[in-house]
Short mmCIF file of C-alpha atoms in Angstrom, two decimals:
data_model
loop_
_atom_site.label_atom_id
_atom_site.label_comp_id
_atom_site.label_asym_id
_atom_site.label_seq_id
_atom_site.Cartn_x
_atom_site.Cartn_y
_atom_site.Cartn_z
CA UNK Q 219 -87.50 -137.19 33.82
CA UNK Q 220 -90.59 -134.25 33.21
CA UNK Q 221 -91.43 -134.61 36.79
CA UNK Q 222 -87.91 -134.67 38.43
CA UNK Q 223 -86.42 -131.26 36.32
CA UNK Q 224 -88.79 -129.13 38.06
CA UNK Q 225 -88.46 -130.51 41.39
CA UNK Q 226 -84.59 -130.04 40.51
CA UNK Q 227 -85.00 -126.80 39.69
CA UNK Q 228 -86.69 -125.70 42.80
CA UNK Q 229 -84.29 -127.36 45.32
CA UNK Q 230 -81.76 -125.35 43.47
CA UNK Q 231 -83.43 -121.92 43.96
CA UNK Q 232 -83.87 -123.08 47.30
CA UNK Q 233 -80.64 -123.69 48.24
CA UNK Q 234 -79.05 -119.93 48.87
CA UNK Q 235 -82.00 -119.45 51.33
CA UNK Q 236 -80.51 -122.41 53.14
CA UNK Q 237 -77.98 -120.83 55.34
CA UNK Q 238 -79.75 -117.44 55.90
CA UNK Q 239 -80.28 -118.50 59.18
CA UNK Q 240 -76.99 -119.56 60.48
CA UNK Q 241 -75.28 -116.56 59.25
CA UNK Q 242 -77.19 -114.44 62.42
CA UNK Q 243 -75.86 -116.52 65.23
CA UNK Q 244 -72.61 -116.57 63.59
CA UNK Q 245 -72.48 -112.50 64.29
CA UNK Q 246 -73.84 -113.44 67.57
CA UNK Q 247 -70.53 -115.06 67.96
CA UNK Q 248 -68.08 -112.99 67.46
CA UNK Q 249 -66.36 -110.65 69.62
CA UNK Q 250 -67.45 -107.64 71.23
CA UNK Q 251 -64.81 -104.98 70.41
CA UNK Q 252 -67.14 -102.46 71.31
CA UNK Q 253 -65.22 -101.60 74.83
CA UNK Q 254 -62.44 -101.97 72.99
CA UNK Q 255 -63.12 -99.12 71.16
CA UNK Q 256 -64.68 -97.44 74.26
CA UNK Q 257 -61.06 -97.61 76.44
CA UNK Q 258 -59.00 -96.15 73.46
CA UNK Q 259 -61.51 -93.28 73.85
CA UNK Q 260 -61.47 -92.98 76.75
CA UNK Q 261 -57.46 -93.09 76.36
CA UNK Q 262 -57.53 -90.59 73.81
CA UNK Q 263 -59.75 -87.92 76.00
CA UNK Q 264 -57.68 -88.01 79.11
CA UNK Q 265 -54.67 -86.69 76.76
CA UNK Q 266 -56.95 -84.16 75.61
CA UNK Q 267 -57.67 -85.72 71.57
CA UNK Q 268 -60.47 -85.10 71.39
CA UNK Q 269 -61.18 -85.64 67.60
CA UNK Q 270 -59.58 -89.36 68.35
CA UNK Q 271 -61.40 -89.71 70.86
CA UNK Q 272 -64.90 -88.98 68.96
CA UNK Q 273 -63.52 -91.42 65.89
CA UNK Q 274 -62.92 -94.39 68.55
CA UNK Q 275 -66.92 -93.39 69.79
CA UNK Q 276 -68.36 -94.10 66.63
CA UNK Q 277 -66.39 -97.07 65.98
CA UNK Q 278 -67.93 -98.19 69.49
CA UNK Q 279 -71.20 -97.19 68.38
CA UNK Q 280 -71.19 -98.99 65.27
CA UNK Q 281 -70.19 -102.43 67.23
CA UNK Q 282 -72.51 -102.36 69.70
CA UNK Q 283 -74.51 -105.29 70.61
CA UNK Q 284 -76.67 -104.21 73.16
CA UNK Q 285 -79.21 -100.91 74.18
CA UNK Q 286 -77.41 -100.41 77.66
CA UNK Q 287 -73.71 -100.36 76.03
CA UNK Q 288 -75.63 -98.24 73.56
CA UNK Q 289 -76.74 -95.83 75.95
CA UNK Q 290 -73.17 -95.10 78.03
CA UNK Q 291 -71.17 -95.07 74.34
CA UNK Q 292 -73.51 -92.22 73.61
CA UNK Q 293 -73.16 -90.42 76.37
CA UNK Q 294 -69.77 -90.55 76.21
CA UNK Q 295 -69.34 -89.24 72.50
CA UNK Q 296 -71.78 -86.22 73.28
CA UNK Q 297 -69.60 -85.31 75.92
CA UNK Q 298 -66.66 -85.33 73.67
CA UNK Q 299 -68.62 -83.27 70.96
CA UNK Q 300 -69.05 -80.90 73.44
CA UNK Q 301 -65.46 -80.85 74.34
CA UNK Q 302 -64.98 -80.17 70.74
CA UNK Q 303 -67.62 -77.38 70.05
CA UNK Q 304 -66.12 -75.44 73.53
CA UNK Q 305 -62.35 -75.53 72.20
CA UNK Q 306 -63.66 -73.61 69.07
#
């Protein structure tokens, strides 16, 4: 019984580190709403909201997956800040 309690004890600490690992390719999974968020800004500056439009951005930006997506999404919201700035 002495040498099976600590060999217990560890397999119990042990055993949140368990699923660390599958918790990354379950993100993996998921959707990509990302362009989701991208059309409804798009959307949004075509009728000329432009503060919508910069909210639906940073949504996108927060959701993105990848450095290319990254990249246009970006471009994008600067050129809705600078819509902003210019109407003030």
């Amino acid at each position: 019984m002495g040498k099976l309690l600590p060999a217990f004890l560890v397999a119990l600490l042990a055993l949140p580190l368990w699923g660390c690992g599958a918790h990354d390719t379950r993100i993996e999974r998921g959707p990509n709403i990302s362009w989701d968020y991208v059309e409804q800004g798009r959307e949004y500056r075509d009728q000329g909201r432009f503060e919508l439009a910069r909210q639906s951005y940073a949504l996108a930006l927060s959701t993105c997956r990848n450095d290319e997506d990254l990249a246009i999404i970006k471009r994008e919201l600067a050129s809705v800040e600078l819509e902003i700035r210019t109407m003030r």
